[in-house]
Amino acid sequence: GQNIDQPTEMTATEGAIVQINCTYQTSGFNGLFWYQQHAGEAPTFLSYNVLDGLEEKGRFSSFLSRSKGYSYLLLKELQMKDSASYLCAVKGVAAGNNRKLIWGLGTSLAVNP
Amino acid sequence: NAGVTQTPKFQVLKTGQSMTLQCAQDMNHEYMSWYRQDPGMGLRLIHYSVGAGITDQGEVPNGYNVSRSTTEDFPLRLLSAAPSQTSVYFCASSPGGRPNYGYTFGSGTRLTVV
Protein backbone atom coordinates (compact mmCIF):
# COMPACT_ATOMS: atom_id res chain seq x y z
CA GLY A 1 0.00 0.00 0.00
CA GLN A 2 0.90 3.66 0.00
CA ASN A 3 1.43 5.60 3.18
CA ILE A 4 3.15 8.57 4.70
CA ASP A 5 4.25 8.72 8.32
CA GLN A 6 4.86 11.86 10.36
CA PRO A 7 4.97 12.43 14.12
CA THR A 8 1.60 13.56 15.40
CA GLU A 9 2.79 16.33 17.69
CA MET A 10 5.98 18.23 18.49
CA THR A 11 6.83 21.08 20.81
CA ALA A 12 9.72 23.51 20.61
CA THR A 13 10.90 26.78 22.12
CA GLU A 14 10.87 30.17 20.46
CA GLY A 15 14.22 30.87 18.80
CA ALA A 16 15.18 27.20 18.61
CA ILE A 17 15.48 24.82 15.64
CA VAL A 18 13.07 21.95 15.00
CA GLN A 19 13.17 19.09 12.51
CA ILE A 20 9.93 17.44 11.37
CA ASN A 21 10.43 14.05 9.74
CA CYS A 22 8.40 12.33 7.05
CA THR A 23 8.83 8.79 5.75
CA TYR A 24 6.93 7.49 2.77
CA GLN A 25 6.12 4.33 0.87
CA THR A 26 4.50 5.01 -2.49
CA SER A 27 4.14 3.35 -5.88
CA GLY A 28 6.56 5.56 -7.74
CA PHE A 29 7.86 8.98 -6.78
CA ASN A 30 7.48 12.28 -8.58
CA GLY A 31 8.14 14.84 -5.89
CA LEU A 32 7.52 15.62 -2.21
CA PHE A 33 5.77 18.69 -0.85
CA TRP A 34 5.59 20.36 2.54
CA TYR A 35 2.62 22.52 3.47
CA GLN A 36 1.86 24.63 6.53
CA GLN A 37 -1.65 24.79 7.91
CA HIS A 38 -2.65 27.11 10.74
CA ALA A 39 -5.69 26.11 12.77
CA GLY A 40 -8.90 26.91 10.94
CA GLU A 41 -7.10 27.93 7.76
CA ALA A 42 -6.15 26.41 4.42
CA PRO A 43 -2.80 24.71 3.76
CA THR A 44 -0.14 26.92 2.22
CA PHE A 45 2.74 25.63 0.09
CA LEU A 46 6.20 25.66 1.71
CA SER A 47 8.56 23.54 -0.39
CA TYR A 48 9.00 20.97 -3.14
CA ASN A 49 11.78 18.38 -3.45
CA VAL A 50 12.21 16.01 -6.36
CA LEU A 51 15.99 15.42 -6.22
CA ASP A 52 18.05 14.27 -3.24
CA GLY A 53 19.48 16.99 -1.08
CA LEU A 54 18.61 20.13 0.82
CA GLU A 55 16.46 22.99 -0.45
CA GLU A 56 16.75 26.17 1.60
CA LYS A 57 14.16 28.91 1.63
CA GLY A 58 14.72 31.51 4.31
CA ARG A 59 14.15 30.06 7.78
CA PHE A 60 12.72 26.86 6.30
CA SER A 61 14.72 24.06 4.65
CA SER A 62 13.56 20.73 3.28
CA PHE A 63 15.65 17.62 2.73
CA LEU A 64 14.97 14.55 0.62
CA SER A 65 16.53 11.08 0.39
CA ARG A 66 14.71 9.06 -2.26
CA SER A 67 16.63 5.86 -1.52
CA LYS A 68 15.50 5.98 2.11
CA GLY A 69 11.98 7.25 1.41
CA TYR A 70 12.67 10.05 3.85
CA SER A 71 12.30 13.80 4.09
CA TYR A 72 12.51 16.39 6.80
CA LEU A 73 11.45 19.99 7.21
CA LEU A 74 13.84 22.13 9.22
CA LEU A 75 12.56 25.31 10.85
CA LYS A 76 15.15 27.70 12.24
CA GLU A 77 14.80 30.68 14.58
CA LEU A 78 11.35 29.54 15.58
CA GLN A 79 8.67 32.16 16.05
CA MET A 80 5.32 31.89 17.80
CA LYS A 81 3.59 32.22 14.42
CA ASP A 82 5.22 28.94 13.34
CA SER A 83 2.78 27.09 15.60
CA ALA A 84 0.80 25.15 13.00
CA SER A 85 0.32 21.76 11.43
CA TYR A 86 2.92 20.71 8.85
CA LEU A 87 1.75 18.37 6.13
CA CYS A 88 3.98 16.12 4.06
CA ALA A 89 2.61 15.02 0.66
CA VAL A 90 4.09 12.80 -2.05
CA LYS A 91 3.22 12.73 -5.72
CA GLY A 92 3.28 9.13 -6.84
CA VAL A 93 3.24 7.91 -10.42
CA ALA A 94 0.34 6.01 -11.91
CA ALA A 95 -1.40 6.00 -15.25
CA GLY A 96 -3.94 8.81 -15.42
CA ASN A 97 -3.09 9.65 -11.86
CA ASN A 98 -0.07 11.84 -12.17
CA ARG A 99 -1.51 14.84 -10.37
CA LYS A 100 -2.71 13.08 -7.24
CA LEU A 101 -0.93 13.63 -3.98
CA ILE A 102 -0.70 11.22 -1.08
CA TRP A 103 -1.02 13.19 2.13
CA GLY A 104 0.33 12.57 5.58
CA LEU A 105 -1.86 13.35 8.58
CA GLY A 106 0.32 16.28 9.56
CA THR A 107 2.54 17.17 12.50
CA SER A 108 1.11 19.68 14.96
CA LEU A 109 3.94 21.95 16.11
CA ALA A 110 3.54 24.06 19.24
CA VAL A 111 6.10 26.81 19.76
CA ASN A 112 6.38 27.91 23.38
CA PRO A 113 7.84 31.21 24.62
CA ASN B 1 -5.24 38.27 -8.17
CA ALA B 2 -7.84 36.76 -5.86
CA GLY B 3 -6.26 33.28 -6.11
CA VAL B 4 -8.74 30.51 -5.30
CA THR B 5 -12.15 31.69 -4.08
CA GLN B 6 -14.54 29.32 -2.33
CA THR B 7 -18.12 30.04 -1.36
CA PRO B 8 -19.82 29.71 1.02
CA LYS B 9 -17.46 29.70 4.00
CA PHE B 10 -20.00 28.02 6.28
CA GLN B 11 -23.10 25.97 5.53
CA VAL B 12 -25.58 23.90 7.51
CA LEU B 13 -27.68 21.40 5.57
CA LYS B 14 -30.42 19.01 6.53
CA THR B 15 -30.04 15.36 5.61
CA GLY B 16 -31.22 14.81 2.05
CA GLN B 17 -30.73 18.38 0.88
CA SER B 18 -28.54 19.15 -2.09
CA MET B 19 -26.19 22.06 -2.61
CA THR B 20 -23.27 23.29 -4.68
CA LEU B 21 -19.94 24.45 -3.29
CA GLN B 22 -18.41 27.01 -5.58
CA CYS B 23 -14.73 27.27 -6.49
CA ALA B 24 -13.16 29.79 -8.85
CA GLN B 25 -9.53 30.60 -9.63
CA ASP B 26 -8.12 33.51 -11.63
CA MET B 27 -4.59 32.16 -12.18
CA ASN B 28 -5.34 30.22 -15.38
CA HIS B 29 -4.40 26.97 -13.63
CA GLU B 30 -5.09 23.79 -15.56
CA TYR B 31 -5.44 21.50 -12.58
CA MET B 32 -8.20 21.84 -9.98
CA SER B 33 -9.26 19.51 -7.23
CA TRP B 34 -11.61 19.11 -4.29
CA TYR B 35 -10.51 17.72 -0.93
CA ARG B 36 -12.26 17.04 2.32
CA GLN B 37 -10.40 17.24 5.60
CA ASP B 38 -11.56 15.36 8.67
CA PRO B 39 -9.84 14.97 12.06
CA GLY B 40 -7.54 11.95 12.04
CA MET B 41 -8.13 11.35 8.32
CA GLY B 42 -6.03 14.01 6.68
CA LEU B 43 -6.81 15.45 3.26
CA ARG B 44 -8.75 13.12 0.99
CA LEU B 45 -9.24 13.75 -2.71
CA ILE B 46 -12.86 13.79 -3.87
CA HIS B 47 -12.65 14.75 -7.56
CA TYR B 48 -10.12 16.46 -9.76
CA SER B 49 -9.82 18.02 -13.22
CA VAL B 50 -6.81 18.42 -15.50
CA GLY B 51 -8.54 20.94 -17.76
CA ALA B 52 -11.88 22.25 -18.97
CA GLY B 53 -14.20 19.40 -19.91
CA ILE B 54 -12.10 16.76 -18.12
CA THR B 55 -12.87 15.41 -14.65
CA ASP B 56 -12.02 12.26 -12.77
CA GLN B 57 -12.71 10.62 -9.44
CA GLY B 58 -10.46 10.76 -6.43
CA GLU B 59 -10.45 8.38 -3.49
CA VAL B 60 -13.81 9.39 -1.93
CA PRO B 61 -16.13 10.42 -4.81
CA ASN B 62 -19.40 8.84 -3.68
CA GLY B 63 -22.17 11.36 -3.08
CA TYR B 64 -20.43 14.13 -4.99
CA ASN B 65 -20.49 15.36 -8.58
CA VAL B 66 -18.29 17.86 -10.39
CA SER B 67 -18.10 19.57 -13.76
CA ARG B 68 -15.49 21.81 -15.40
CA SER B 69 -17.07 23.87 -18.16
CA THR B 70 -14.45 26.63 -17.94
CA THR B 71 -10.82 26.84 -16.82
CA GLU B 72 -11.81 29.13 -13.94
CA ASP B 73 -14.69 27.28 -12.26
CA PHE B 74 -14.92 23.87 -10.62
CA PRO B 75 -18.14 23.47 -8.58
CA LEU B 76 -18.75 20.52 -6.27
CA ARG B 77 -22.31 19.25 -5.96
CA LEU B 78 -23.63 17.30 -3.00
CA LEU B 79 -26.48 15.24 -4.37
CA SER B 80 -28.27 14.23 -1.15
CA ALA B 81 -26.44 15.38 1.95
CA ALA B 82 -25.65 12.87 4.70
CA PRO B 83 -24.19 13.43 8.19
CA SER B 84 -21.04 11.58 7.01
CA GLN B 85 -20.40 14.51 4.66
CA THR B 86 -19.92 16.88 7.57
CA SER B 87 -16.39 18.11 6.93
CA VAL B 88 -14.19 20.97 5.83
CA TYR B 89 -13.93 21.15 2.05
CA PHE B 90 -11.00 22.67 0.23
CA CYS B 91 -10.63 23.49 -3.42
CA ALA B 92 -7.07 23.61 -4.77
CA SER B 93 -5.47 24.49 -8.09
CA SER B 94 -2.05 24.27 -9.70
CA PRO B 95 -0.51 25.20 -13.05
CA GLY B 96 0.28 22.52 -15.59
CA GLY B 97 3.91 21.51 -16.06
CA ARG B 98 5.16 23.33 -12.96
CA PRO B 99 5.15 20.87 -10.05
CA ASN B 100 7.45 23.06 -7.99
CA TYR B 101 4.68 25.64 -7.82
CA GLY B 102 2.60 23.54 -5.44
CA TYR B 103 -1.12 23.80 -4.91
CA THR B 104 -2.99 26.99 -4.06
CA PHE B 105 -5.88 26.26 -1.72
CA GLY B 106 -9.09 28.15 -1.22
CA SER B 107 -10.05 29.23 2.30
CA GLY B 108 -12.39 26.28 2.76
CA THR B 109 -16.08 25.58 3.31
CA ARG B 110 -17.16 24.26 6.69
CA LEU B 111 -20.18 22.05 6.09
CA THR B 112 -22.40 20.57 8.77
CA VAL B 113 -25.12 18.10 7.85
CA VAL B 114 -27.77 17.57 10.54
CSV table of C-alpha atoms in Angstrom, one decimal:
chain,number,residue,atom,x,y,z
A,1,GLY,CA,0.0,0.0,0.0
A,2,GLN,CA,0.9,3.7,0.0
A,3,ASN,CA,1.4,5.6,3.2
A,4,ILE,CA,3.1,8.6,4.7
A,5,ASP,CA,4.3,8.7,8.3
A,6,GLN,CA,4.9,11.9,10.4
A,7,PRO,CA,5.0,12.4,14.1
A,8,THR,CA,1.6,13.6,15.4
A,9,GLU,CA,2.8,16.3,17.7
A,10,MET,CA,6.0,18.2,18.5
A,11,THR,CA,6.8,21.1,20.8
A,12,ALA,CA,9.7,23.5,20.6
A,13,THR,CA,10.9,26.8,22.1
A,14,GLU,CA,10.9,30.2,20.5
A,15,GLY,CA,14.2,30.9,18.8
A,16,ALA,CA,15.2,27.2,18.6
A,17,ILE,CA,15.5,24.8,15.6
A,18,VAL,CA,13.1,21.9,15.0
A,19,GLN,CA,13.2,19.1,12.5
A,20,ILE,CA,9.9,17.4,11.4
A,21,ASN,CA,10.4,14.1,9.7
A,22,CYS,CA,8.4,12.3,7.0
A,23,THR,CA,8.8,8.8,5.7
A,24,TYR,CA,6.9,7.5,2.8
A,25,GLN,CA,6.1,4.3,0.9
A,26,THR,CA,4.5,5.0,-2.5
A,27,SER,CA,4.1,3.4,-5.9
A,28,GLY,CA,6.6,5.6,-7.7
A,29,PHE,CA,7.9,9.0,-6.8
A,30,ASN,CA,7.5,12.3,-8.6
A,31,GLY,CA,8.1,14.8,-5.9
A,32,LEU,CA,7.5,15.6,-2.2
A,33,PHE,CA,5.8,18.7,-0.9
A,34,TRP,CA,5.6,20.4,2.5
A,35,TYR,CA,2.6,22.5,3.5
A,36,GLN,CA,1.9,24.6,6.5
A,37,GLN,CA,-1.7,24.8,7.9
A,38,HIS,CA,-2.7,27.1,10.7
A,39,ALA,CA,-5.7,26.1,12.8
A,40,GLY,CA,-8.9,26.9,10.9
A,41,GLU,CA,-7.1,27.9,7.8
A,42,ALA,CA,-6.2,26.4,4.4
A,43,PRO,CA,-2.8,24.7,3.8
A,44,THR,CA,-0.1,26.9,2.2
A,45,PHE,CA,2.7,25.6,0.1
A,46,LEU,CA,6.2,25.7,1.7
A,47,SER,CA,8.6,23.5,-0.4
A,48,TYR,CA,9.0,21.0,-3.1
A,49,ASN,CA,11.8,18.4,-3.4
A,50,VAL,CA,12.2,16.0,-6.4
A,51,LEU,CA,16.0,15.4,-6.2
A,52,ASP,CA,18.0,14.3,-3.2
A,53,GLY,CA,19.5,17.0,-1.1
A,54,LEU,CA,18.6,20.1,0.8
A,55,GLU,CA,16.5,23.0,-0.4
A,56,GLU,CA,16.8,26.2,1.6
A,57,LYS,CA,14.2,28.9,1.6
A,58,GLY,CA,14.7,31.5,4.3
A,59,ARG,CA,14.2,30.1,7.8
A,60,PHE,CA,12.7,26.9,6.3
A,61,SER,CA,14.7,24.1,4.6
A,62,SER,CA,13.6,20.7,3.3
A,63,PHE,CA,15.6,17.6,2.7
A,64,LEU,CA,15.0,14.5,0.6
A,65,SER,CA,16.5,11.1,0.4
A,66,ARG,CA,14.7,9.1,-2.3
A,67,SER,CA,16.6,5.9,-1.5
A,68,LYS,CA,15.5,6.0,2.1
A,69,GLY,CA,12.0,7.2,1.4
A,70,TYR,CA,12.7,10.1,3.8
A,71,SER,CA,12.3,13.8,4.1
A,72,TYR,CA,12.5,16.4,6.8
A,73,LEU,CA,11.5,20.0,7.2
A,74,LEU,CA,13.8,22.1,9.2
A,75,LEU,CA,12.6,25.3,10.8
A,76,LYS,CA,15.2,27.7,12.2
A,77,GLU,CA,14.8,30.7,14.6
A,78,LEU,CA,11.3,29.5,15.6
A,79,GLN,CA,8.7,32.2,16.0
A,80,MET,CA,5.3,31.9,17.8
A,81,LYS,CA,3.6,32.2,14.4
A,82,ASP,CA,5.2,28.9,13.3
A,83,SER,CA,2.8,27.1,15.6
A,84,ALA,CA,0.8,25.2,13.0
A,85,SER,CA,0.3,21.8,11.4
A,86,TYR,CA,2.9,20.7,8.9
A,87,LEU,CA,1.8,18.4,6.1
A,88,CYS,CA,4.0,16.1,4.1
A,89,ALA,CA,2.6,15.0,0.7
A,90,VAL,CA,4.1,12.8,-2.1
A,91,LYS,CA,3.2,12.7,-5.7
A,92,GLY,CA,3.3,9.1,-6.8
A,93,VAL,CA,3.2,7.9,-10.4
A,94,ALA,CA,0.3,6.0,-11.9
A,95,ALA,CA,-1.4,6.0,-15.3
A,96,GLY,CA,-3.9,8.8,-15.4
A,97,ASN,CA,-3.1,9.6,-11.9
A,98,ASN,CA,-0.1,11.8,-12.2
A,99,ARG,CA,-1.5,14.8,-10.4
A,100,LYS,CA,-2.7,13.1,-7.2
A,101,LEU,CA,-0.9,13.6,-4.0
A,102,ILE,CA,-0.7,11.2,-1.1
A,103,TRP,CA,-1.0,13.2,2.1
A,104,GLY,CA,0.3,12.6,5.6
A,105,LEU,CA,-1.9,13.4,8.6
A,106,GLY,CA,0.3,16.3,9.6
A,107,THR,CA,2.5,17.2,12.5
A,108,SER,CA,1.1,19.7,15.0
A,109,LEU,CA,3.9,22.0,16.1
A,110,ALA,CA,3.5,24.1,19.2
A,111,VAL,CA,6.1,26.8,19.8
A,112,ASN,CA,6.4,27.9,23.4
A,113,PRO,CA,7.8,31.2,24.6
B,1,ASN,CA,-5.2,38.3,-8.2
B,2,ALA,CA,-7.8,36.8,-5.9
B,3,GLY,CA,-6.3,33.3,-6.1
B,4,VAL,CA,-8.7,30.5,-5.3
B,5,THR,CA,-12.1,31.7,-4.1
B,6,GLN,CA,-14.5,29.3,-2.3
B,7,THR,CA,-18.1,30.0,-1.4
B,8,PRO,CA,-19.8,29.7,1.0
B,9,LYS,CA,-17.5,29.7,4.0
B,10,PHE,CA,-20.0,28.0,6.3
B,11,GLN,CA,-23.1,26.0,5.5
B,12,VAL,CA,-25.6,23.9,7.5
B,13,LEU,CA,-27.7,21.4,5.6
B,14,LYS,CA,-30.4,19.0,6.5
B,15,THR,CA,-30.0,15.4,5.6
B,16,GLY,CA,-31.2,14.8,2.1
B,17,GLN,CA,-30.7,18.4,0.9
B,18,SER,CA,-28.5,19.2,-2.1
B,19,MET,CA,-26.2,22.1,-2.6
B,20,THR,CA,-23.3,23.3,-4.7
B,21,LEU,CA,-19.9,24.4,-3.3
B,22,GLN,CA,-18.4,27.0,-5.6
B,23,CYS,CA,-14.7,27.3,-6.5
B,24,ALA,CA,-13.2,29.8,-8.8
B,25,GLN,CA,-9.5,30.6,-9.6
B,26,ASP,CA,-8.1,33.5,-11.6
B,27,MET,CA,-4.6,32.2,-12.2
B,28,ASN,CA,-5.3,30.2,-15.4
B,29,HIS,CA,-4.4,27.0,-13.6
B,30,GLU,CA,-5.1,23.8,-15.6
B,31,TYR,CA,-5.4,21.5,-12.6
B,32,MET,CA,-8.2,21.8,-10.0
B,33,SER,CA,-9.3,19.5,-7.2
B,34,TRP,CA,-11.6,19.1,-4.3
B,35,TYR,CA,-10.5,17.7,-0.9
B,36,ARG,CA,-12.3,17.0,2.3
B,37,GLN,CA,-10.4,17.2,5.6
B,38,ASP,CA,-11.6,15.4,8.7
B,39,PRO,CA,-9.8,15.0,12.1
B,40,GLY,CA,-7.5,12.0,12.0
B,41,MET,CA,-8.1,11.3,8.3
B,42,GLY,CA,-6.0,14.0,6.7
B,43,LEU,CA,-6.8,15.5,3.3
B,44,ARG,CA,-8.7,13.1,1.0
B,45,LEU,CA,-9.2,13.7,-2.7
B,46,ILE,CA,-12.9,13.8,-3.9
B,47,HIS,CA,-12.6,14.8,-7.6
B,48,TYR,CA,-10.1,16.5,-9.8
B,49,SER,CA,-9.8,18.0,-13.2
B,50,VAL,CA,-6.8,18.4,-15.5
B,51,GLY,CA,-8.5,20.9,-17.8
B,52,ALA,CA,-11.9,22.3,-19.0
B,53,GLY,CA,-14.2,19.4,-19.9
B,54,ILE,CA,-12.1,16.8,-18.1
B,55,THR,CA,-12.9,15.4,-14.7
B,56,ASP,CA,-12.0,12.3,-12.8
B,57,GLN,CA,-12.7,10.6,-9.4
B,58,GLY,CA,-10.5,10.8,-6.4
B,59,GLU,CA,-10.4,8.4,-3.5
B,60,VAL,CA,-13.8,9.4,-1.9
B,61,PRO,CA,-16.1,10.4,-4.8
B,62,ASN,CA,-19.4,8.8,-3.7
B,63,GLY,CA,-22.2,11.4,-3.1
B,64,TYR,CA,-20.4,14.1,-5.0
B,65,ASN,CA,-20.5,15.4,-8.6
B,66,VAL,CA,-18.3,17.9,-10.4
B,67,SER,CA,-18.1,19.6,-13.8
B,68,ARG,CA,-15.5,21.8,-15.4
B,69,SER,CA,-17.1,23.9,-18.2
B,70,THR,CA,-14.4,26.6,-17.9
B,71,THR,CA,-10.8,26.8,-16.8
B,72,GLU,CA,-11.8,29.1,-13.9
B,73,ASP,CA,-14.7,27.3,-12.3
B,74,PHE,CA,-14.9,23.9,-10.6
B,75,PRO,CA,-18.1,23.5,-8.6
B,76,LEU,CA,-18.7,20.5,-6.3
B,77,ARG,CA,-22.3,19.2,-6.0
B,78,LEU,CA,-23.6,17.3,-3.0
B,79,LEU,CA,-26.5,15.2,-4.4
B,80,SER,CA,-28.3,14.2,-1.1
B,81,ALA,CA,-26.4,15.4,2.0
B,82,ALA,CA,-25.6,12.9,4.7
B,83,PRO,CA,-24.2,13.4,8.2
B,84,SER,CA,-21.0,11.6,7.0
B,85,GLN,CA,-20.4,14.5,4.7
B,86,THR,CA,-19.9,16.9,7.6
B,87,SER,CA,-16.4,18.1,6.9
B,88,VAL,CA,-14.2,21.0,5.8
B,89,TYR,CA,-13.9,21.1,2.0
B,90,PHE,CA,-11.0,22.7,0.2
B,91,CYS,CA,-10.6,23.5,-3.4
B,92,ALA,CA,-7.1,23.6,-4.8
B,93,SER,CA,-5.5,24.5,-8.1
B,94,SER,CA,-2.0,24.3,-9.7
B,95,PRO,CA,-0.5,25.2,-13.0
B,96,GLY,CA,0.3,22.5,-15.6
B,97,GLY,CA,3.9,21.5,-16.1
B,98,ARG,CA,5.2,23.3,-13.0
B,99,PRO,CA,5.2,20.9,-10.1
B,100,ASN,CA,7.5,23.1,-8.0
B,101,TYR,CA,4.7,25.6,-7.8
B,102,GLY,CA,2.6,23.5,-5.4
B,103,TYR,CA,-1.1,23.8,-4.9
B,104,THR,CA,-3.0,27.0,-4.1
B,105,PHE,CA,-5.9,26.3,-1.7
B,106,GLY,CA,-9.1,28.2,-1.2
B,107,SER,CA,-10.0,29.2,2.3
B,108,GLY,CA,-12.4,26.3,2.8
B,109,THR,CA,-16.1,25.6,3.3
B,110,ARG,CA,-17.2,24.3,6.7
B,111,LEU,CA,-20.2,22.1,6.1
B,112,THR,CA,-22.4,20.6,8.8
B,113,VAL,CA,-25.1,18.1,7.9
B,114,VAL,CA,-27.8,17.6,10.5
